[in-house]
């Protein structure tokens, strides 16, 4: 209780001290203000009000309404001295202002200096980084949604402003520049460039408006340009805000995807050491899938990052996958077909557990769960049927948990994963064999209905096929043999590079 009383006492002392320390211009302003008394017929008081001197030789301003119908007027200053109004210099009924001269008793009177430039009412609103909203929406969604949201926001905000048309024009231009200069945020430098372009857009549009309304460059409102620079600096805070929104609402930005695609991250480095064959396979799939995504207008960075992580579950049982086997040891020989199928299928569920453990975003987990869809482990399924003719197997034991792909990106990864894996088993790499392989695998996936739930078209699939054929031909191209230099001691040999 004593502390609260002491705090209140201290605050009272500070308040009194601040009043006592009022600046000199406040005292001067008080002396420049006066009371106005106007008189009508028969010298009766008509109106009373206030005014103030604007020059030291007695020119003053007051309300025009006080002087309507008046025969004479006097002013009374702060000292109680009465001084008559001797002439009217100008008046404006619309703005209710009148300018007049007072017969001052002294050589000069305290006066208030008028501003050289009219204040920009509501100008402080330009400090607010309105362009941050469309930037954030563009990063997480698309340009159309970002622009529509930006337009609605500035229209609502303009209602409260004195000059809404100017505000709408400037903010629309800045928002458009922000949206189209930041199509894919993958580096911090892109945000700096966007902030600079937004500042320049603000300055250029506002300068054009000032040239229309002012014919003297010395009267330009320099303070507005400092507001624009402050706006650009505040716009840079969109970067940490993106991180907070990702963690709060589960969004995934391109910045996060680029960071995850760094092969020096703990999980990918562990993968390259534990399952090097799977890691190389994932790298090849990422290149194939990203190129196909670019060609059909899908999200290339998303599919590239998803491809790098789609097989991380194989780290739990690396020796059970052929790309990681060495020395001719195959642990599947000691297992039944059902058991082998379950081990292979478990790399999906194990991958999801690892993704959860390392806090991978949901967008990446979707690639892990859908890259085989609801397909079967065909090698073990067909082998079981061949050994048990006339019997029907338990399909669930040979079927991946799924679900099937539900986006263009997950569909591309399923195709790329199957094609890249199968291409390693080709006996020879010719244009015809590669083309037949791509057509056979993707057509079989379409027949089995893996792509029924995703918005990919036949045209998109045809483009993806063409990309895979082109890329695989370049990967498995034949090389010419280089002859070695002949000499007398060594017989001629050829060497393949």
Short mmCIF file of C-alpha atoms in Angstrom, two decimals:
data_model
loop_
_atom_site.label_atom_id
_atom_site.label_comp_id
_atom_site.label_asym_id
_atom_site.label_seq_id
_atom_site.Cartn_x
_atom_site.Cartn_y
_atom_site.Cartn_z
CA UNK A 1 0.00 0.00 0.00
CA UNK A 2 2.83 2.39 0.88
CA UNK A 3 4.45 1.69 -2.48
CA UNK A 4 1.21 2.58 -4.32
CA UNK A 5 0.86 5.87 -2.38
CA UNK A 6 4.50 6.71 -3.08
CA UNK A 7 3.99 5.97 -6.78
CA UNK A 8 0.91 8.23 -6.95
CA UNK A 9 2.74 11.01 -5.11
CA UNK A 10 5.67 10.75 -7.52
CA UNK A 11 3.36 10.88 -10.54
CA UNK A 12 1.65 14.01 -9.17
CA UNK A 13 5.01 15.72 -8.69
CA UNK A 14 6.04 14.79 -12.24
CA UNK A 15 2.77 16.18 -13.60
CA UNK A 16 3.24 19.49 -11.76
CA UNK A 17 6.86 19.68 -12.90
CA UNK A 18 5.91 19.05 -16.53
CA UNK A 19 3.32 21.86 -16.38
CA UNK A 20 5.90 24.19 -14.84
CA UNK A 21 8.36 23.30 -17.57
CA UNK A 22 5.99 24.19 -20.40
CA UNK A 23 7.88 25.52 -23.43
CA UNK A 24 8.11 29.25 -24.12
CA UNK A 25 6.03 29.03 -27.28
CA UNK A 26 3.05 27.87 -25.20
CA UNK A 27 3.17 31.12 -23.18
CA UNK A 28 3.59 33.13 -26.35
CA UNK A 29 0.60 31.38 -27.92
CA UNK A 30 -1.52 32.23 -24.87
CA UNK A 31 -0.71 35.95 -25.22
CA UNK A 32 -1.50 35.88 -28.95
CA UNK A 33 -5.06 34.62 -28.33
CA UNK A 34 -7.81 37.13 -27.48
CA UNK A 35 -11.55 37.39 -26.96
CA UNK A 36 -13.78 38.99 -29.61
CA UNK A 37 -16.92 40.98 -28.81
CA UNK A 38 -19.14 42.21 -31.66
CA UNK A 39 -21.91 44.80 -31.31
CA UNK A 40 -25.06 45.26 -33.34
CA UNK A 41 -27.58 48.07 -33.54
CA UNK A 42 -28.03 50.25 -30.45
CA UNK A 43 -24.59 49.05 -29.41
CA UNK A 44 -25.91 45.78 -28.03
CA UNK A 45 -23.62 42.78 -27.76
CA UNK A 46 -24.21 40.56 -30.80
CA UNK A 47 -21.68 37.72 -30.44
CA UNK A 48 -18.63 36.73 -28.42
CA UNK A 49 -15.82 34.38 -29.40
CA UNK A 50 -12.06 34.03 -29.78
CA UNK A 51 -9.35 34.85 -32.26
CA UNK A 52 -5.59 35.24 -32.50
CA UNK A 53 -3.00 37.60 -33.96
CA UNK A 54 -1.03 36.35 -36.99
CA UNK A 55 1.29 39.37 -37.30
CA UNK A 56 2.85 41.61 -34.68
CA UNK A 57 1.35 44.76 -36.26
CA UNK A 58 -2.24 43.76 -35.40
CA UNK A 59 -3.58 41.51 -38.20
CA UNK A 60 -5.77 38.78 -36.73
CA UNK A 61 -8.05 35.84 -37.60
CA UNK A 62 -11.36 34.73 -36.10
CA UNK A 63 -14.74 33.16 -36.97
CA UNK A 64 -16.66 34.89 -39.73
CA UNK A 65 -19.98 34.01 -38.05
CA UNK A 66 -19.13 36.34 -35.13
CA UNK A 67 -19.07 39.36 -37.43
CA UNK A 68 -22.26 38.75 -39.39
CA UNK A 69 -24.60 41.76 -38.91
CA UNK A 70 -22.14 43.50 -36.56
CA UNK A 71 -21.68 47.30 -36.51
CA UNK A 72 -18.40 47.26 -34.67
CA UNK A 73 -16.08 44.86 -32.83
CA UNK A 74 -13.42 44.98 -30.15
CA UNK A 75 -10.84 42.43 -28.97
CA UNK A 76 -9.73 41.88 -25.39
CA UNK A 77 -6.24 40.44 -24.90
CA UNK A 78 -4.99 38.27 -22.03
CA UNK A 79 -4.10 41.40 -20.00
CA UNK A 80 -7.68 42.69 -20.25
CA UNK A 81 -6.82 45.55 -22.68
CA UNK A 82 -9.57 46.41 -25.17
CA UNK A 83 -8.59 47.23 -28.76
CA UNK A 84 -11.02 48.14 -31.57
CA UNK A 85 -11.21 46.37 -34.95
CA UNK A 86 -10.53 49.01 -37.56
CA UNK A 87 -10.91 47.15 -40.89
CA UNK A 88 -11.91 43.87 -42.49
CA UNK A 89 -9.20 42.51 -44.79
CA UNK A 90 -10.96 39.38 -46.07
CA UNK A 91 -13.60 36.76 -45.23
CA UNK A 92 -14.79 33.33 -46.35
CA UNK A 93 -18.28 32.24 -45.40
CA UNK A 94 -17.70 28.58 -46.50
CA UNK A 95 -14.71 28.04 -44.19
CA UNK A 96 -16.07 30.45 -41.52
CA UNK A 97 -12.89 32.55 -41.29
CA UNK A 98 -12.33 36.32 -41.29
CA UNK A 99 -9.16 38.37 -41.45
CA UNK A 100 -9.10 41.86 -39.92
CA UNK A 101 -6.84 44.58 -38.53
CA UNK A 102 -6.83 45.68 -34.88
CA UNK A 103 -5.80 49.13 -33.65
CA UNK A 104 -3.15 47.95 -31.19
CA UNK A 105 -2.18 50.12 -28.26
CA UNK A 106 1.45 48.93 -28.19
CA UNK A 107 4.11 48.95 -30.90
CA UNK A 108 3.66 45.22 -31.46
CA UNK A 109 1.69 42.28 -30.10
CA UNK A 110 2.51 38.54 -29.67
CA UNK A 111 1.50 36.63 -32.81
CA UNK A 112 1.29 33.04 -34.04
CA UNK A 113 3.26 32.18 -37.17
CA UNK A 114 1.18 30.55 -39.90
CA UNK A 115 2.53 27.34 -41.47
CA UNK A 116 4.16 27.81 -44.87
CA UNK A 117 2.69 24.47 -46.10
CA UNK A 118 -0.75 23.16 -45.23
CA UNK A 119 -0.51 20.02 -43.08
CA UNK A 120 -1.24 16.70 -44.81
CA UNK A 121 -4.22 15.50 -42.81
CA UNK A 122 -4.04 11.74 -42.33
CA UNK A 123 -0.54 11.54 -43.86
CA UNK A 124 0.68 9.36 -41.00
CA UNK A 125 -1.37 6.51 -42.46
CA UNK A 126 1.31 6.10 -45.14
CA UNK A 127 3.72 4.81 -42.51
CA UNK A 128 1.63 1.64 -42.17
CA UNK A 129 2.97 -1.13 -44.47
CA UNK A 130 -0.28 -2.04 -46.22
CA UNK A 131 1.72 -3.96 -48.85
CA UNK A 132 2.70 -6.51 -46.18
CA UNK A 133 -0.74 -8.15 -46.36
CA UNK A 134 -0.64 -8.98 -50.12
CA UNK A 135 2.97 -10.15 -49.76
CA UNK A 136 2.06 -12.65 -47.04
CA UNK A 137 -1.02 -13.90 -48.92
CA UNK A 138 1.00 -14.18 -52.15
CA UNK A 139 3.66 -16.30 -50.44
CA UNK A 140 1.13 -18.73 -48.96
CA UNK A 141 -1.64 -18.64 -51.61
CA UNK A 142 -1.66 -16.89 -55.01
CA UNK A 143 -1.48 -13.49 -56.71
CA UNK A 144 -5.20 -13.21 -57.44
CA UNK A 145 -6.23 -13.74 -53.84
CA UNK A 146 -3.49 -11.38 -52.65
CA UNK A 147 -4.62 -8.55 -54.94
CA UNK A 148 -8.31 -8.96 -54.14
CA UNK A 149 -7.60 -8.91 -50.39
CA UNK A 150 -5.40 -5.83 -50.80
CA UNK A 151 -8.12 -3.96 -52.73
CA UNK A 152 -10.79 -4.74 -50.12
CA UNK A 153 -8.47 -3.70 -47.28
CA UNK A 154 -7.54 -0.31 -48.73
CA UNK A 155 -11.14 0.46 -49.72
CA UNK A 156 -12.28 -0.16 -46.14
CA UNK A 157 -9.43 1.89 -44.68
CA UNK A 158 -9.96 4.78 -47.10
CA UNK A 159 -13.42 5.47 -45.64
CA UNK A 160 -11.85 7.14 -42.59
CA UNK A 161 -9.48 9.41 -44.57
CA UNK A 162 -9.92 12.99 -45.74
CA UNK A 163 -8.35 12.27 -49.16
CA UNK A 164 -9.40 8.68 -49.97
CA UNK A 165 -8.82 8.81 -53.72
CA UNK A 166 -5.16 9.72 -53.33
CA UNK A 167 -4.73 6.96 -50.73
CA UNK A 168 -6.39 4.32 -52.93
CA UNK A 169 -4.30 5.22 -55.97
CA UNK A 170 -0.99 5.13 -54.12
CA UNK A 171 -1.74 1.92 -52.21
CA UNK A 172 -3.06 0.09 -55.27
CA UNK A 173 0.12 0.80 -57.20
CA UNK A 174 2.35 -0.22 -54.28
CA UNK A 175 0.37 -3.43 -53.72
CA UNK A 176 0.62 -4.47 -57.38
CA UNK A 177 4.38 -3.89 -57.39
CA UNK A 178 4.77 -5.88 -54.16
CA UNK A 179 2.76 -8.84 -55.51
CA UNK A 180 4.44 -9.15 -58.88
CA UNK A 181 7.98 -8.48 -57.66
CA UNK A 182 7.72 -11.33 -55.15
CA UNK A 183 6.26 -14.26 -57.03
CA UNK A 184 8.33 -16.81 -55.10
CA UNK A 185 10.00 -15.82 -51.84
CA UNK A 186 12.99 -18.14 -51.50
CA UNK A 187 15.72 -15.71 -50.41
CA UNK A 188 15.84 -12.82 -47.93
CA UNK A 189 17.32 -10.54 -50.59
CA UNK A 190 14.07 -10.76 -52.57
CA UNK A 191 12.18 -9.07 -49.73
CA UNK A 192 14.73 -6.23 -49.61
CA UNK A 193 14.31 -5.70 -53.35
CA UNK A 194 10.51 -5.67 -53.00
CA UNK A 195 10.68 -3.14 -50.14
CA UNK A 196 12.86 -0.86 -52.28
CA UNK A 197 10.49 -1.11 -55.24
CA UNK A 198 7.51 -0.33 -53.00
CA UNK A 199 9.27 2.81 -51.67
CA UNK A 200 10.04 3.97 -55.21
CA UNK A 201 6.45 3.32 -56.29
CA UNK A 202 5.04 5.31 -53.37
CA UNK A 203 7.42 8.19 -54.12
CA UNK A 204 6.76 8.22 -57.87
CA UNK A 205 2.94 8.14 -57.60
CA UNK A 206 2.81 10.75 -54.83
CA UNK A 207 5.25 13.01 -56.69
CA UNK A 208 3.01 12.83 -59.76
CA UNK A 209 -0.01 13.81 -57.65
CA UNK A 210 1.91 16.76 -56.15
CA UNK A 211 2.93 17.98 -59.61
CA UNK A 212 -0.77 18.12 -60.49
CA UNK A 213 -1.76 20.12 -57.39
CA UNK A 214 1.38 22.28 -56.87
CA UNK A 215 3.23 24.47 -59.35
CA UNK A 216 6.11 25.29 -57.02
CA UNK A 217 8.63 22.50 -56.26
CA UNK A 218 9.69 24.27 -53.07
CA UNK A 219 6.26 23.54 -51.62
CA UNK A 220 6.55 19.76 -52.01
CA UNK A 221 5.79 17.83 -48.82
CA UNK A 222 9.17 16.27 -48.00
CA UNK A 223 7.83 14.66 -44.85
CA UNK A 224 5.66 12.32 -46.92
CA UNK A 225 8.76 10.79 -48.52
CA UNK A 226 10.21 10.04 -45.09
CA UNK A 227 6.93 8.26 -44.33
CA UNK A 228 7.42 6.13 -47.46
CA UNK A 229 10.94 5.16 -46.40
CA UNK A 230 9.66 4.21 -42.94
CA UNK A 231 6.94 2.16 -44.63
CA UNK A 232 9.56 0.23 -46.62
CA UNK A 233 11.60 -0.48 -43.49
CA UNK A 234 8.52 -1.79 -41.67
CA UNK A 235 7.77 -3.97 -44.71
CA UNK A 236 10.91 -5.99 -43.96
CA UNK A 237 9.22 -7.30 -40.81
CA UNK A 238 7.13 -9.50 -43.13
CA UNK A 239 9.99 -12.03 -43.00
CA UNK A 240 9.78 -12.87 -39.27
CA UNK A 241 5.99 -12.57 -39.47
CA UNK A 242 5.93 -15.28 -42.14
CA UNK A 243 7.79 -17.59 -39.75
CA UNK A 244 5.26 -16.93 -36.97
CA UNK A 245 2.32 -17.56 -39.29
CA UNK A 246 3.87 -20.82 -40.51
CA UNK A 247 4.30 -22.13 -37.00
CA UNK A 248 0.87 -20.89 -35.83
CA UNK A 249 -1.32 -22.01 -38.74
CA UNK A 250 0.75 -24.78 -40.33
CA UNK A 251 1.47 -23.00 -43.63
CA UNK A 252 4.60 -23.80 -45.63
CA UNK A 253 6.43 -21.04 -47.52
CA UNK A 254 9.07 -21.36 -50.22
CA UNK A 255 11.66 -20.09 -47.76
CA UNK A 256 11.06 -23.13 -45.54
CA UNK A 257 11.12 -25.47 -48.55
CA UNK A 258 14.46 -24.07 -49.73
CA UNK A 259 15.91 -24.47 -46.23
CA UNK A 260 14.67 -28.08 -46.04
CA UNK A 261 16.11 -28.92 -49.47
CA UNK A 262 19.62 -28.14 -48.24
CA UNK A 263 21.35 -31.54 -48.26
CA UNK A 264 23.43 -30.48 -45.25
CA UNK A 265 20.41 -30.65 -42.95
CA UNK A 266 20.72 -33.31 -40.26
CA UNK A 267 18.12 -35.66 -41.72
CA UNK A 268 19.39 -35.57 -45.32
CA UNK A 269 23.01 -35.90 -44.21
CA UNK A 270 22.07 -38.91 -42.11
CA UNK A 271 20.22 -40.33 -45.11
CA UNK A 272 23.27 -39.95 -47.39
CA UNK A 273 25.38 -41.85 -44.86
CA UNK A 274 22.88 -44.57 -43.87
CA UNK A 275 21.18 -45.29 -47.22
CA UNK A 276 23.42 -43.81 -49.95
CA UNK A 277 21.61 -45.70 -52.71
CA UNK A 278 18.23 -44.34 -51.65
CA UNK A 279 19.72 -40.87 -51.29
CA UNK A 280 21.01 -40.89 -54.89
CA UNK A 281 17.65 -42.22 -56.07
CA UNK A 282 15.86 -39.37 -54.21
CA UNK A 283 18.18 -36.79 -55.80
CA UNK A 284 17.42 -38.11 -59.29
CA UNK A 285 13.68 -38.21 -58.56
CA UNK A 286 13.85 -34.60 -57.27
CA UNK A 287 15.46 -33.41 -60.51
CA UNK A 288 12.97 -35.27 -62.71
CA UNK A 289 9.93 -34.16 -60.71
CA UNK A 290 11.00 -30.50 -60.42
CA UNK A 291 11.52 -30.17 -64.17
CA UNK A 292 8.13 -31.78 -64.88
CA UNK A 293 6.46 -29.44 -62.35
CA UNK A 294 7.92 -26.39 -64.07
CA UNK A 295 6.62 -27.55 -67.45
CA UNK A 296 3.01 -28.03 -66.28
CA UNK A 297 2.86 -25.00 -63.95
CA UNK A 298 2.98 -26.88 -60.64
CA UNK A 299 5.02 -25.89 -57.56
CA UNK A 300 8.51 -27.01 -58.47
CA UNK A 301 10.17 -26.17 -55.15
CA UNK A 302 7.51 -28.09 -53.22
CA UNK A 303 7.85 -31.23 -55.34
CA UNK A 304 11.67 -31.04 -55.27
CA UNK A 305 11.75 -30.88 -51.47
CA UNK A 306 9.09 -33.56 -51.14
CA UNK A 307 11.09 -35.87 -53.42
CA UNK A 308 14.19 -35.52 -51.24
CA UNK A 309 12.28 -36.73 -48.18
CA UNK A 310 9.82 -39.23 -49.67
CA UNK A 311 11.96 -42.32 -48.87
CA UNK A 312 13.46 -41.34 -45.49
CA UNK A 313 11.66 -44.30 -43.93
CA UNK A 314 14.13 -46.66 -45.62
CA UNK A 315 16.73 -45.61 -43.05
CA UNK A 316 15.05 -47.90 -40.52
CA UNK A 317 15.71 -51.07 -42.59
CA UNK A 318 18.24 -50.10 -45.28
CA UNK A 319 19.38 -53.63 -46.23
CA UNK A 320 15.86 -54.66 -47.30
CA UNK A 321 15.94 -52.31 -50.30
CA UNK A 322 17.96 -53.31 -53.37
CA UNK A 323 19.61 -49.92 -53.95
CA UNK A 324 21.31 -50.24 -50.55
CA UNK A 325 22.32 -53.90 -50.77
CA UNK A 326 25.95 -54.81 -51.33
CA UNK A 327 27.90 -58.06 -51.49
CA UNK A 328 24.95 -60.04 -52.84
CA UNK A 329 23.26 -60.34 -49.43
CA UNK A 330 19.46 -60.30 -49.67
CA UNK A 331 17.67 -60.54 -46.30
CA UNK A 332 14.34 -61.21 -48.05
CA UNK A 333 15.46 -64.79 -48.70
CA UNK A 334 14.76 -65.63 -45.08
CA UNK A 335 11.26 -64.10 -45.07
CA UNK A 336 7.92 -65.05 -46.54
CA UNK A 337 6.42 -62.90 -49.27
CA UNK A 338 3.91 -61.40 -46.81
CA UNK A 339 6.67 -60.54 -44.33
CA UNK A 340 8.85 -59.01 -47.04
CA UNK A 341 5.90 -56.97 -48.30
CA UNK A 342 5.24 -55.66 -44.79
CA UNK A 343 8.89 -54.64 -44.35
CA UNK A 344 8.86 -52.74 -47.65
CA UNK A 345 5.48 -51.13 -46.90
CA UNK A 346 6.72 -50.05 -43.45
CA UNK A 347 9.11 -47.53 -45.03
CA UNK A 348 6.05 -45.28 -45.53
CA UNK A 349 4.90 -45.43 -41.91
CA UNK A 350 8.49 -45.23 -40.65
CA UNK A 351 9.01 -42.18 -42.86
CA UNK A 352 5.98 -40.46 -41.36
CA UNK A 353 7.31 -41.16 -37.85
CA UNK A 354 10.70 -39.66 -38.76
CA UNK A 355 9.00 -36.65 -40.33
CA UNK A 356 7.01 -36.13 -37.14
CA UNK A 357 10.15 -36.50 -35.03
CA UNK A 358 12.05 -33.88 -37.08
CA UNK A 359 9.03 -31.50 -37.28
CA UNK A 360 8.72 -31.62 -41.05
CA UNK A 361 5.70 -29.66 -42.36
CA UNK A 362 2.52 -31.45 -43.41
CA UNK A 363 3.17 -30.62 -47.06
CA UNK A 364 6.28 -32.84 -46.96
CA UNK A 365 4.51 -35.62 -45.04
CA UNK A 366 1.94 -35.75 -47.85
CA UNK A 367 4.66 -36.81 -50.30
CA UNK A 368 5.81 -39.58 -47.96
CA UNK A 369 2.32 -41.04 -47.56
CA UNK A 370 1.22 -40.73 -51.22
CA UNK A 371 4.28 -41.66 -53.28
CA UNK A 372 3.01 -45.28 -53.55
CA UNK A 373 -0.66 -44.40 -53.06
CA UNK A 374 -2.81 -47.47 -52.50
CA UNK A 375 -0.61 -49.55 -54.77
CA UNK A 376 0.74 -53.02 -54.12
CA UNK A 377 4.26 -54.34 -53.61
CA UNK A 378 4.01 -56.01 -57.01
CA UNK A 379 7.18 -58.10 -56.84
CA UNK A 380 6.05 -59.98 -53.73
CA UNK A 381 2.37 -59.93 -54.69
CA UNK A 382 2.97 -61.50 -58.13
CA UNK A 383 5.54 -63.94 -56.70
CA UNK A 384 3.00 -65.12 -54.09
CA UNK A 385 0.31 -65.62 -56.75
CA UNK A 386 2.71 -67.55 -58.98
CA UNK A 387 3.51 -69.92 -56.12
CA UNK A 388 -0.14 -70.28 -55.07
CA UNK A 389 -2.14 -70.70 -58.28
CA UNK A 390 -5.88 -70.70 -57.79
CA UNK A 391 -5.63 -69.00 -54.37
CA UNK A 392 -6.43 -65.43 -53.48
CA UNK A 393 -3.97 -63.56 -51.22
CA UNK A 394 -4.85 -61.13 -48.45
CA UNK A 395 -4.53 -57.93 -50.49
CA UNK A 396 -4.10 -55.70 -47.45
CA UNK A 397 -0.83 -57.44 -46.57
CA UNK A 398 0.60 -56.39 -49.95
CA UNK A 399 -1.03 -52.91 -50.17
CA UNK A 400 0.47 -49.57 -49.15
CA UNK A 401 -1.59 -47.52 -46.65
CA UNK A 402 -1.94 -44.56 -49.04
CA UNK A 403 -3.76 -42.33 -49.70
CA UNK A 404 -3.51 -41.87 -53.47
CA UNK A 405 -2.07 -38.58 -54.76
CA UNK A 406 -4.43 -35.62 -54.37
CA UNK A 407 -2.44 -32.77 -55.98
CA UNK A 408 -0.43 -32.23 -59.13
CA UNK A 409 2.78 -32.25 -57.11
CA UNK A 410 2.15 -35.58 -55.37
CA UNK A 411 1.08 -37.14 -58.70
CA UNK A 412 4.30 -35.98 -60.36
CA UNK A 413 6.35 -37.51 -57.56
CA UNK A 414 4.58 -40.88 -57.86
CA UNK A 415 5.34 -40.97 -61.59
CA UNK A 416 8.95 -39.82 -61.17
CA UNK A 417 9.63 -42.30 -58.35
CA UNK A 418 8.35 -45.29 -60.32
CA UNK A 419 10.04 -44.30 -63.59
CA UNK A 420 13.44 -43.55 -62.04
CA UNK A 421 13.49 -46.80 -60.05
CA UNK A 422 12.45 -48.92 -63.04
CA UNK A 423 14.96 -47.24 -65.36
CA UNK A 424 17.82 -48.73 -63.34
CA UNK A 425 16.75 -52.26 -64.34
CA UNK A 426 16.80 -51.68 -68.11
CA UNK A 427 19.19 -54.08 -69.90
CA UNK A 428 20.14 -51.38 -72.39
CA UNK A 429 19.51 -47.66 -72.62
CA UNK A 430 18.18 -46.73 -76.02
CA UNK A 431 15.69 -44.09 -77.04
CA UNK A 432 13.09 -46.76 -77.72
CA UNK A 433 13.59 -48.70 -74.46
CA UNK A 434 13.41 -45.53 -72.34
CA UNK A 435 10.30 -44.28 -74.17
CA UNK A 436 8.53 -47.65 -73.81
CA UNK A 437 9.40 -47.81 -70.11
CA UNK A 438 7.97 -44.35 -69.35
CA UNK A 439 4.79 -45.03 -71.33
CA UNK A 440 4.26 -48.45 -69.73
CA UNK A 441 4.71 -47.33 -66.11
CA UNK A 442 2.65 -44.14 -66.25
CA UNK A 443 -0.12 -45.76 -68.32
CA UNK A 444 -0.39 -48.57 -65.77
CA UNK A 445 -0.66 -46.02 -62.95
CA UNK A 446 -3.49 -44.28 -64.81
CA UNK A 447 -5.28 -47.58 -65.43
CA UNK A 448 -5.12 -48.46 -61.74
CA UNK A 449 -6.78 -45.14 -60.91
CA UNK A 450 -4.03 -43.53 -58.85
CA UNK A 451 -4.71 -40.07 -60.30
CA UNK A 452 -8.51 -39.96 -60.00
CA UNK A 453 -8.39 -37.75 -56.90
CA UNK A 454 -5.89 -35.12 -58.12
CA UNK A 455 -6.46 -32.20 -60.56
CA UNK A 456 -3.97 -33.35 -63.19
CA UNK A 457 -5.07 -33.46 -66.85
CA UNK A 458 -4.22 -35.81 -69.70
CA UNK A 459 -2.29 -32.95 -71.28
CA UNK A 460 -0.25 -32.52 -68.10
CA UNK A 461 0.53 -36.25 -67.99
CA UNK A 462 1.62 -36.20 -71.65
CA UNK A 463 3.96 -33.30 -70.84
CA UNK A 464 5.35 -35.15 -67.81
CA UNK A 465 6.05 -38.20 -69.98
CA UNK A 466 7.92 -36.09 -72.51
CA UNK A 467 10.04 -34.50 -69.77
CA UNK A 468 10.92 -37.88 -68.24
CA UNK A 469 11.94 -39.31 -71.62
CA UNK A 470 14.09 -36.29 -72.37
CA UNK A 471 15.80 -36.31 -68.96
CA UNK A 472 16.41 -40.08 -68.84
CA UNK A 473 17.98 -40.03 -72.31
CA UNK A 474 20.40 -37.36 -71.09
CA UNK A 475 21.17 -39.28 -67.87
CA UNK A 476 21.81 -42.61 -69.62
CA UNK A 477 23.39 -41.29 -72.81
CA UNK A 478 26.07 -43.41 -74.42
CA UNK A 479 29.67 -42.22 -74.31
CA UNK A 480 32.34 -42.53 -76.96
CA UNK A 481 35.54 -44.49 -76.37
CA UNK A 482 38.79 -42.58 -76.32
CA UNK A 483 41.90 -44.31 -77.75
CA UNK A 484 45.13 -44.36 -75.75
CA UNK A 485 48.37 -43.11 -77.20
CA UNK A 486 50.26 -45.91 -78.97
CA UNK A 487 53.84 -46.71 -78.02
CA UNK A 488 56.24 -49.56 -78.67
CA UNK A 489 55.97 -51.13 -75.21
CA UNK A 490 52.17 -51.07 -74.77
CA UNK A 491 49.69 -52.48 -77.26
CA UNK A 492 46.87 -50.10 -78.27
CA UNK A 493 43.82 -50.10 -75.96
CA UNK A 494 40.67 -48.11 -75.79
CA UNK A 495 39.31 -46.34 -72.75
CA UNK A 496 35.71 -45.35 -72.08
CA UNK A 497 35.11 -42.07 -70.26
#
